[in-house]
mmCIF file of C-alpha atoms in Angstrom:
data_model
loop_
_atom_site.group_PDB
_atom_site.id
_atom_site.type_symbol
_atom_site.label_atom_id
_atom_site.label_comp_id
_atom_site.label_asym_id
_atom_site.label_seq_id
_atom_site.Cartn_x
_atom_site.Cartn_y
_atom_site.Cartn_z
ATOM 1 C CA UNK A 1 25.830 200.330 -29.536
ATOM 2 C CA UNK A 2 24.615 198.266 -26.814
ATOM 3 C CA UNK A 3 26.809 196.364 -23.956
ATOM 4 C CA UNK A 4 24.820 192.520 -23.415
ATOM 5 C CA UNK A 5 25.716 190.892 -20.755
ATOM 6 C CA UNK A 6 26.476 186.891 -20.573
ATOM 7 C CA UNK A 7 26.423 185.201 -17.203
ATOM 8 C CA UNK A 8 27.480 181.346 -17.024
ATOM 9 C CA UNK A 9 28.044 178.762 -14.866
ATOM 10 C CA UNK A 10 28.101 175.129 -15.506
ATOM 11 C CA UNK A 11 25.945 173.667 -13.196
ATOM 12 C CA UNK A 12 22.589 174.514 -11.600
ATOM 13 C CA UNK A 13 23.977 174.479 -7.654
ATOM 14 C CA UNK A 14 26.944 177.076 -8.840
ATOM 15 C CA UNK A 15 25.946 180.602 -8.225
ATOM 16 C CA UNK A 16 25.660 183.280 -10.654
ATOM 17 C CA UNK A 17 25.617 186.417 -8.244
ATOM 18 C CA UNK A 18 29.234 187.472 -8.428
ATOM 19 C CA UNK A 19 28.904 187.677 -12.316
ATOM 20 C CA UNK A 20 25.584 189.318 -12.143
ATOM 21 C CA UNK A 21 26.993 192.033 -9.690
ATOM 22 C CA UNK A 22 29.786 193.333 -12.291
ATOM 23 C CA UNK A 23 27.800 193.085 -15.309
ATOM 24 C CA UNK A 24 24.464 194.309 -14.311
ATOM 25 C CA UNK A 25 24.904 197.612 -13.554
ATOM 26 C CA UNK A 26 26.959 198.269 -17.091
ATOM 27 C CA UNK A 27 24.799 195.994 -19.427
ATOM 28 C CA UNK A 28 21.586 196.642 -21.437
ATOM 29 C CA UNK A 29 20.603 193.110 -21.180
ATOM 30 C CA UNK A 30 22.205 190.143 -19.047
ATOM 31 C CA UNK A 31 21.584 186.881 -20.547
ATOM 32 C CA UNK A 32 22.155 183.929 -17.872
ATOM 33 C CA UNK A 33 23.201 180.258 -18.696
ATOM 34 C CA UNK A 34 23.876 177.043 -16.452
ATOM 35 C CA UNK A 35 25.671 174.790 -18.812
ATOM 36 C CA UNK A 36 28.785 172.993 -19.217
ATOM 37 C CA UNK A 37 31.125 175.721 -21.475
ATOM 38 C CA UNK A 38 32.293 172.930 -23.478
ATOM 39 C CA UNK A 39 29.064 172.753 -25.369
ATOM 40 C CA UNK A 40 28.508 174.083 -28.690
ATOM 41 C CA UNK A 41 26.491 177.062 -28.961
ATOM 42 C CA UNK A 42 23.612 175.386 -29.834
ATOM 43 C CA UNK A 43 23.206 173.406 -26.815
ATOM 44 C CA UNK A 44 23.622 176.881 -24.760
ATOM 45 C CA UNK A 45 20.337 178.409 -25.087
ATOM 46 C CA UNK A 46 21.679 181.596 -22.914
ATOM 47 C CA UNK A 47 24.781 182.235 -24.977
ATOM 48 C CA UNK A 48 22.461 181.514 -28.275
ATOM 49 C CA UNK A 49 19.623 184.125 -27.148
ATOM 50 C CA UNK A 50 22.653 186.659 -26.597
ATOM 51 C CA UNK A 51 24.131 186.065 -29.953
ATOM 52 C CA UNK A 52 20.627 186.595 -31.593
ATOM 53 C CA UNK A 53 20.108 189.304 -29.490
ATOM 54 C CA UNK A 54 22.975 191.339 -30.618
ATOM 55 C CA UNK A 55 23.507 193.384 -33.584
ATOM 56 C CA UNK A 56 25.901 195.291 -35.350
ATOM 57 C CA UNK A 57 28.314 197.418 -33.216
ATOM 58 C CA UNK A 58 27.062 195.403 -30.477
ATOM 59 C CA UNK A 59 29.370 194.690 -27.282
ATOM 60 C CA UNK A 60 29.360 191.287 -25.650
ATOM 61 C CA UNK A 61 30.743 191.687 -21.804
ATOM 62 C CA UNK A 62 31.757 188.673 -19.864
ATOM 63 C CA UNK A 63 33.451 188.343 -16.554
ATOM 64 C CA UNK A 64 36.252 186.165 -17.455
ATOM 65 C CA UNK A 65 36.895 184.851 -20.968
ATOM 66 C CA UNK A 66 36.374 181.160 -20.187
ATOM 67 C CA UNK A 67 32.130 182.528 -19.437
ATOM 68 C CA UNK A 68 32.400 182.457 -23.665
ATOM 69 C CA UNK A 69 33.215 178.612 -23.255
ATOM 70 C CA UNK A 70 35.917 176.310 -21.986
ATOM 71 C CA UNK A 71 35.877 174.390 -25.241
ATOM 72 C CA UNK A 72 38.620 176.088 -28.145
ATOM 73 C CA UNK A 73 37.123 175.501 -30.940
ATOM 74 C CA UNK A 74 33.965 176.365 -29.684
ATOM 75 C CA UNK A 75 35.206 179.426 -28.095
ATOM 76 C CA UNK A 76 36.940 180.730 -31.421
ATOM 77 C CA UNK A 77 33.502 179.880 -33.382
ATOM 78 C CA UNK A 78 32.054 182.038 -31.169
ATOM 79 C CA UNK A 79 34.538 184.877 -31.578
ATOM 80 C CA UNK A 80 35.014 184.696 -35.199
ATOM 81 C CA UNK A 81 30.628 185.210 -35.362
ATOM 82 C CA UNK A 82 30.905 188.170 -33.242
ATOM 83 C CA UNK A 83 34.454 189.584 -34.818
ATOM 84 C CA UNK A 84 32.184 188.734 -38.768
ATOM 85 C CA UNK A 85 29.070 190.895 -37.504
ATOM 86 C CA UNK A 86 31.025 193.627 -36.875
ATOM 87 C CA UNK A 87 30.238 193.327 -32.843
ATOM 88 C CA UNK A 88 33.095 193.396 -30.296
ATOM 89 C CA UNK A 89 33.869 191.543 -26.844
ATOM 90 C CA UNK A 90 34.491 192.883 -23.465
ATOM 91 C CA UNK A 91 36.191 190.511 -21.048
ATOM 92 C CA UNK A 92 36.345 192.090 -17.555
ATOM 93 C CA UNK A 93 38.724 190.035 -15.555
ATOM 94 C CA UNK A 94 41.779 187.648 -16.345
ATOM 95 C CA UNK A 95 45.072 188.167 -18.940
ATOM 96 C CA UNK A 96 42.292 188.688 -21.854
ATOM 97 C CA UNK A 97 41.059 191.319 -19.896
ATOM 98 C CA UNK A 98 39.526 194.625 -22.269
ATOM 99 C CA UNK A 99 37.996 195.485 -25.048
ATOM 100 C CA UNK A 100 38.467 193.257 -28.110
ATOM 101 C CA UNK A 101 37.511 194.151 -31.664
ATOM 102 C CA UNK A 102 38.981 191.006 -33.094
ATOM 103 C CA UNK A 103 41.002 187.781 -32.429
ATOM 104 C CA UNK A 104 44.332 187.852 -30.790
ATOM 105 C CA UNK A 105 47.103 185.845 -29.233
ATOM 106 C CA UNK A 106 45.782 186.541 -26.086
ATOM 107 C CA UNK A 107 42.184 185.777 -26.414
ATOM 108 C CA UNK A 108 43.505 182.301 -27.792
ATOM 109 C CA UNK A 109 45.770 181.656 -25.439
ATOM 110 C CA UNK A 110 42.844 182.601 -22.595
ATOM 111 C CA UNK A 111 40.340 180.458 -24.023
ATOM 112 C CA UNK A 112 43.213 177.941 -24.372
ATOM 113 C CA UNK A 113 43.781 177.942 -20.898
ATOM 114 C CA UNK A 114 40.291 177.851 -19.989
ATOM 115 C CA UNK A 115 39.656 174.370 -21.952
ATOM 116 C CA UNK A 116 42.899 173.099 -20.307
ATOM 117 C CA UNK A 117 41.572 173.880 -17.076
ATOM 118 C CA UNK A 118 38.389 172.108 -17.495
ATOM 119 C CA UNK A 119 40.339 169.266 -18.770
ATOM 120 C CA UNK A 120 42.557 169.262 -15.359
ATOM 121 C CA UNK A 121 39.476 169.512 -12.803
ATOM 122 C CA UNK A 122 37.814 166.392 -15.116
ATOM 123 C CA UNK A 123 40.896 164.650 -14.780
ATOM 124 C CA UNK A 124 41.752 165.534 -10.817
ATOM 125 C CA UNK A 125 38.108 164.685 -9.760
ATOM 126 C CA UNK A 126 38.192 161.344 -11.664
ATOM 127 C CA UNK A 127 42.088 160.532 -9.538
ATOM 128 C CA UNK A 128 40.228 161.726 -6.550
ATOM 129 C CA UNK A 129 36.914 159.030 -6.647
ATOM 130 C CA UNK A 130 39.367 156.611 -7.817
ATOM 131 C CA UNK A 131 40.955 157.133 -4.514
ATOM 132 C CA UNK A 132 38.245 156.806 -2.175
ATOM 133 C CA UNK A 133 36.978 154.096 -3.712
ATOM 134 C CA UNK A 134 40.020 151.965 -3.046
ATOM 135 C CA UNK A 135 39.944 153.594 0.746
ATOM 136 C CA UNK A 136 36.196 151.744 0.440
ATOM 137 C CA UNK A 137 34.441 155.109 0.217
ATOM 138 C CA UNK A 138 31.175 155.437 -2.239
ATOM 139 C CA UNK A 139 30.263 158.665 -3.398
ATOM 140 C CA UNK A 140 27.024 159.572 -4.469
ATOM 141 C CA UNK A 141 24.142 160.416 -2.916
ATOM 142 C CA UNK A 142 23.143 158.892 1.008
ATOM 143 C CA UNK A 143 21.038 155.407 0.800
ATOM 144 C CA UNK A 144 17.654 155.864 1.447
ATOM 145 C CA UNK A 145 16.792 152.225 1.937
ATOM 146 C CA UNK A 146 17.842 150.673 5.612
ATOM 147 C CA UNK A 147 17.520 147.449 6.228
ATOM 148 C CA UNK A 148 14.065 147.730 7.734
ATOM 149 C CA UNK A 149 12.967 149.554 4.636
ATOM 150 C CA UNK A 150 14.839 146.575 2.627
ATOM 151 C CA UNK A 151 12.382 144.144 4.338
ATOM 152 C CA UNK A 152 9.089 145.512 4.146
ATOM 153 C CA UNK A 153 9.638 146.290 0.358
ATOM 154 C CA UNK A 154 10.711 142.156 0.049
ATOM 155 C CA UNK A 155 7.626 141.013 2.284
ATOM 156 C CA UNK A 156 5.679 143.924 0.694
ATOM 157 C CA UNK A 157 5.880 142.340 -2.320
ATOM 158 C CA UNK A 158 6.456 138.817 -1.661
ATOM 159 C CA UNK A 159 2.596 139.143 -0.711
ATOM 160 C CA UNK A 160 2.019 140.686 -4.152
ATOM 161 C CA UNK A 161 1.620 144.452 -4.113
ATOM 162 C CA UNK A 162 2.558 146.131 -6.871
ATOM 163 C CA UNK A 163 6.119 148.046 -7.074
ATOM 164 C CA UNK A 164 4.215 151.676 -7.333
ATOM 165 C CA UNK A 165 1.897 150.873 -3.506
ATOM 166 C CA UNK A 166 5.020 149.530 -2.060
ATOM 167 C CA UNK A 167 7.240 153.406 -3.088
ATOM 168 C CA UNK A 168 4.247 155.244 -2.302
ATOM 169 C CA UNK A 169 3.659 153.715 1.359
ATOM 170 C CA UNK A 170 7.273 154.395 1.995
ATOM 171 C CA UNK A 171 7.403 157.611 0.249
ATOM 172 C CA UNK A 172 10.606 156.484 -1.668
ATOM 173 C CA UNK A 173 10.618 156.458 -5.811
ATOM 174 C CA UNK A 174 9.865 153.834 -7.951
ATOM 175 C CA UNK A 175 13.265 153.294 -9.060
ATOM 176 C CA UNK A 176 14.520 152.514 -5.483
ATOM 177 C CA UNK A 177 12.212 149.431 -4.961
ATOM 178 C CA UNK A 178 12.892 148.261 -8.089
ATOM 179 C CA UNK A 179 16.667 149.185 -7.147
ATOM 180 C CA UNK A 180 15.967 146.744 -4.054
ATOM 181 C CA UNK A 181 14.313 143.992 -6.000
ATOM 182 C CA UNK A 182 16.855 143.561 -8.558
ATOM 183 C CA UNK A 183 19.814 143.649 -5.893
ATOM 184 C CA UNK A 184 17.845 140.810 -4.429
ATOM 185 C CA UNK A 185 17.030 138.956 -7.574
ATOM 186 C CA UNK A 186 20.612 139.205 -8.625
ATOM 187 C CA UNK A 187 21.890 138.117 -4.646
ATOM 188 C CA UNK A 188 18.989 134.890 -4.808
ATOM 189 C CA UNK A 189 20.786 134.203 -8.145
ATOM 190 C CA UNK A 190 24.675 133.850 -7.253
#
Protein backbone atom coordinates (compact mmCIF):
# COMPACT_ATOMS: atom_id res chain seq x y z
CA UNK A 1 0.00 0.00 0.00
CA UNK A 2 1.30 3.24 -0.97
CA UNK A 3 0.10 6.90 0.36
CA UNK A 4 0.22 9.45 -3.18
CA UNK A 5 0.05 12.63 -2.57
CA UNK A 6 -2.20 15.33 -4.65
CA UNK A 7 -1.33 18.99 -4.37
CA UNK A 8 -3.74 21.63 -6.16
CA UNK A 9 -4.30 24.96 -6.60
CA UNK A 10 -6.22 26.71 -9.22
CA UNK A 11 -4.12 29.15 -10.56
CA UNK A 12 -0.43 29.46 -11.42
CA UNK A 13 0.32 32.73 -8.91
CA UNK A 14 -1.39 30.56 -5.85
CA UNK A 15 1.20 28.75 -3.90
CA UNK A 16 1.46 25.18 -3.34
CA UNK A 17 3.98 25.12 -0.29
CA UNK A 18 1.56 24.77 2.58
CA UNK A 19 0.10 21.57 0.87
CA UNK A 20 3.46 20.29 -0.05
CA UNK A 21 4.69 20.71 3.65
CA UNK A 22 1.90 18.22 5.15
CA UNK A 23 1.92 15.78 2.47
CA UNK A 24 5.49 15.40 1.62
CA UNK A 25 6.94 14.01 4.38
CA UNK A 26 4.00 11.10 4.60
CA UNK A 27 3.59 10.42 0.77
CA UNK A 28 5.42 8.06 -1.66
CA UNK A 29 4.76 10.32 -4.48
CA UNK A 30 3.22 14.00 -4.53
CA UNK A 31 1.59 14.76 -7.70
CA UNK A 32 1.10 18.73 -8.15
CA UNK A 33 -1.69 20.47 -10.26
CA UNK A 34 -2.57 24.28 -11.00
CA UNK A 35 -6.03 24.05 -12.36
CA UNK A 36 -9.40 25.21 -11.77
CA UNK A 37 -11.06 22.06 -9.46
CA UNK A 38 -14.11 22.36 -11.42
CA UNK A 39 -12.57 20.60 -14.35
CA UNK A 40 -13.10 17.13 -15.22
CA UNK A 41 -10.38 14.84 -14.64
CA UNK A 42 -9.29 14.84 -17.90
CA UNK A 43 -8.44 18.37 -18.18
CA UNK A 44 -6.29 17.88 -14.77
CA UNK A 45 -3.24 16.29 -15.96
CA UNK A 46 -1.89 16.18 -12.11
CA UNK A 47 -4.96 14.56 -10.62
CA UNK A 48 -5.01 12.15 -13.94
CA UNK A 49 -1.16 11.08 -13.52
CA UNK A 50 -2.14 10.32 -9.73
CA UNK A 51 -5.09 8.24 -10.61
CA UNK A 52 -2.92 6.22 -13.14
CA UNK A 53 -0.36 6.13 -10.80
CA UNK A 54 -2.21 4.34 -8.15
CA UNK A 55 -3.11 0.84 -7.72
CA UNK A 56 -4.94 -1.42 -5.72
CA UNK A 57 -4.89 -0.78 -1.92
CA UNK A 58 -3.53 2.45 -2.87
CA UNK A 59 -4.14 5.65 -0.54
CA UNK A 60 -4.86 9.02 -2.10
CA UNK A 61 -3.97 11.93 0.65
CA UNK A 62 -5.17 15.42 0.12
CA UNK A 63 -5.08 18.41 2.36
CA UNK A 64 -8.61 19.39 2.30
CA UNK A 65 -11.31 17.53 0.35
CA UNK A 66 -12.15 20.35 -2.07
CA UNK A 67 -7.93 19.58 -3.50
CA UNK A 68 -10.13 16.36 -5.17
CA UNK A 69 -12.24 19.15 -7.01
CA UNK A 70 -14.74 21.88 -6.30
CA UNK A 71 -17.06 20.52 -8.96
CA UNK A 72 -19.78 17.54 -7.36
CA UNK A 73 -20.18 15.55 -9.86
CA UNK A 74 -16.78 15.61 -10.73
CA UNK A 75 -15.67 15.12 -7.28
CA UNK A 76 -17.98 11.93 -6.74
CA UNK A 77 -16.61 10.51 -10.27
CA UNK A 78 -13.53 10.73 -8.82
CA UNK A 79 -14.40 8.97 -5.58
CA UNK A 80 -16.52 6.32 -6.93
CA UNK A 81 -12.99 5.34 -9.40
CA UNK A 82 -10.93 5.21 -6.39
CA UNK A 83 -13.78 3.54 -3.91
CA UNK A 84 -14.23 0.71 -7.55
CA UNK A 85 -10.30 -0.01 -7.54
CA UNK A 86 -10.33 -0.97 -4.26
CA UNK A 87 -7.98 2.26 -3.25
CA UNK A 88 -8.98 4.55 -0.34
CA UNK A 89 -8.78 8.47 0.38
CA UNK A 90 -7.11 10.36 3.08
CA UNK A 91 -8.34 13.91 3.60
CA UNK A 92 -6.15 15.67 6.21
CA UNK A 93 -7.95 18.78 7.19
CA UNK A 94 -11.71 20.01 7.19
CA UNK A 95 -15.23 18.06 8.49
CA UNK A 96 -14.21 15.14 5.87
CA UNK A 97 -11.21 14.89 7.66
CA UNK A 98 -9.68 10.83 7.87
CA UNK A 99 -9.42 7.95 6.31
CA UNK A 100 -12.17 6.99 3.85
CA UNK A 101 -12.69 3.56 2.34
CA UNK A 102 -15.86 4.55 0.58
CA UNK A 103 -18.51 7.30 0.01
CA UNK A 104 -20.29 8.94 2.82
CA UNK A 105 -22.58 11.72 3.89
CA UNK A 106 -19.80 13.58 4.85
CA UNK A 107 -17.51 13.36 1.97
CA UNK A 108 -20.68 14.59 -0.07
CA UNK A 109 -21.62 17.09 1.91
CA UNK A 110 -17.63 18.37 1.90
CA UNK A 111 -17.29 18.27 -1.67
CA UNK A 112 -20.77 19.90 -1.68
CA UNK A 113 -19.60 22.67 0.14
CA UNK A 114 -16.52 23.01 -1.71
CA UNK A 115 -18.46 23.55 -5.23
CA UNK A 116 -20.75 26.01 -3.34
CA UNK A 117 -17.89 27.88 -2.29
CA UNK A 118 -16.40 28.26 -5.62
CA UNK A 119 -19.73 29.25 -6.81
CA UNK A 120 -19.86 32.18 -3.99
CA UNK A 121 -16.19 33.64 -4.67
CA UNK A 122 -17.34 33.56 -8.73
CA UNK A 123 -20.32 35.27 -7.81
CA UNK A 124 -18.76 37.91 -5.02
CA UNK A 125 -15.83 38.82 -7.41
CA UNK A 126 -18.23 39.40 -10.36
CA UNK A 127 -20.60 42.03 -7.56
CA UNK A 128 -17.26 43.40 -6.68
CA UNK A 129 -15.93 44.58 -10.56
CA UNK A 130 -19.41 45.45 -11.11
CA UNK A 131 -18.88 47.90 -8.38
CA UNK A 132 -15.85 49.59 -9.30
CA UNK A 133 -16.76 49.91 -12.52
CA UNK A 134 -19.73 52.11 -11.74
CA UNK A 135 -17.20 54.05 -9.12
CA UNK A 136 -15.26 54.49 -12.81
CA UNK A 137 -12.54 52.04 -11.78
CA UNK A 138 -11.02 49.53 -14.65
CA UNK A 139 -9.45 46.53 -13.58
CA UNK A 140 -7.05 44.75 -15.46
CA UNK A 141 -3.74 45.09 -16.05
CA UNK A 142 -1.81 48.96 -16.02
CA UNK A 143 -1.80 50.69 -19.71
CA UNK A 144 1.31 50.50 -21.25
CA UNK A 145 0.62 53.02 -23.98
CA UNK A 146 0.84 56.96 -22.79
CA UNK A 147 -0.03 59.39 -24.85
CA UNK A 148 3.45 59.97 -26.19
CA UNK A 149 3.66 56.30 -26.98
CA UNK A 150 -0.02 56.80 -28.62
CA UNK A 151 1.61 59.33 -31.03
CA UNK A 152 4.66 57.94 -32.26
CA UNK A 153 2.82 54.57 -33.01
CA UNK A 154 0.05 57.01 -35.19
CA UNK A 155 2.97 59.08 -36.92
CA UNK A 156 5.00 55.81 -36.89
CA UNK A 157 2.76 54.46 -39.08
CA UNK A 158 1.09 57.22 -40.76
CA UNK A 159 4.65 57.29 -42.56
CA UNK A 160 4.17 53.59 -43.35
CA UNK A 161 6.14 51.25 -41.11
CA UNK A 162 4.86 48.19 -40.59
CA UNK A 163 2.86 47.28 -37.19
CA UNK A 164 5.79 44.61 -36.10
CA UNK A 165 9.00 47.81 -36.46
CA UNK A 166 6.68 50.14 -34.78
CA UNK A 167 6.17 47.22 -31.28
CA UNK A 168 9.65 46.34 -31.61
CA UNK A 169 11.13 50.06 -31.44
CA UNK A 170 8.93 50.58 -28.47
CA UNK A 171 9.43 47.26 -27.01
CA UNK A 172 5.57 46.84 -26.56
CA UNK A 173 3.63 43.63 -28.32
CA UNK A 174 2.08 43.49 -31.42
CA UNK A 175 -1.29 43.37 -30.12
CA UNK A 176 -0.94 46.79 -28.34
CA UNK A 177 -0.26 48.81 -31.58
CA UNK A 178 -2.75 47.18 -33.25
CA UNK A 179 -4.82 47.80 -29.89
CA UNK A 180 -3.91 51.62 -30.62
CA UNK A 181 -4.73 51.60 -34.28
CA UNK A 182 -8.07 50.18 -34.06
CA UNK A 183 -9.08 52.56 -31.03
CA UNK A 184 -8.12 55.21 -33.51
CA UNK A 185 -9.75 53.80 -36.56
CA UNK A 186 -12.90 53.26 -34.60
CA UNK A 187 -12.51 57.19 -32.84
CA UNK A 188 -11.75 58.69 -36.84
CA UNK A 189 -14.99 56.73 -37.58
CA UNK A 190 -17.73 58.12 -35.01
Amino acid sequence: MALIGLVRVSTAKQETQRQHDALDPICERVFEEKDSGKLAVEQRPGLKAALDFMRDGDMLAVQEVDRLGRNLLEGLVVLNDLFQRGCRVKVLDGIAAGEHTERSFLLDMALALAEDRRRNISRTTKKGLEAARKRGRVGGRPRVIDDDKRAVILARREKGESIRVIARVLDVSVGTVHKVLSEETAGAAS
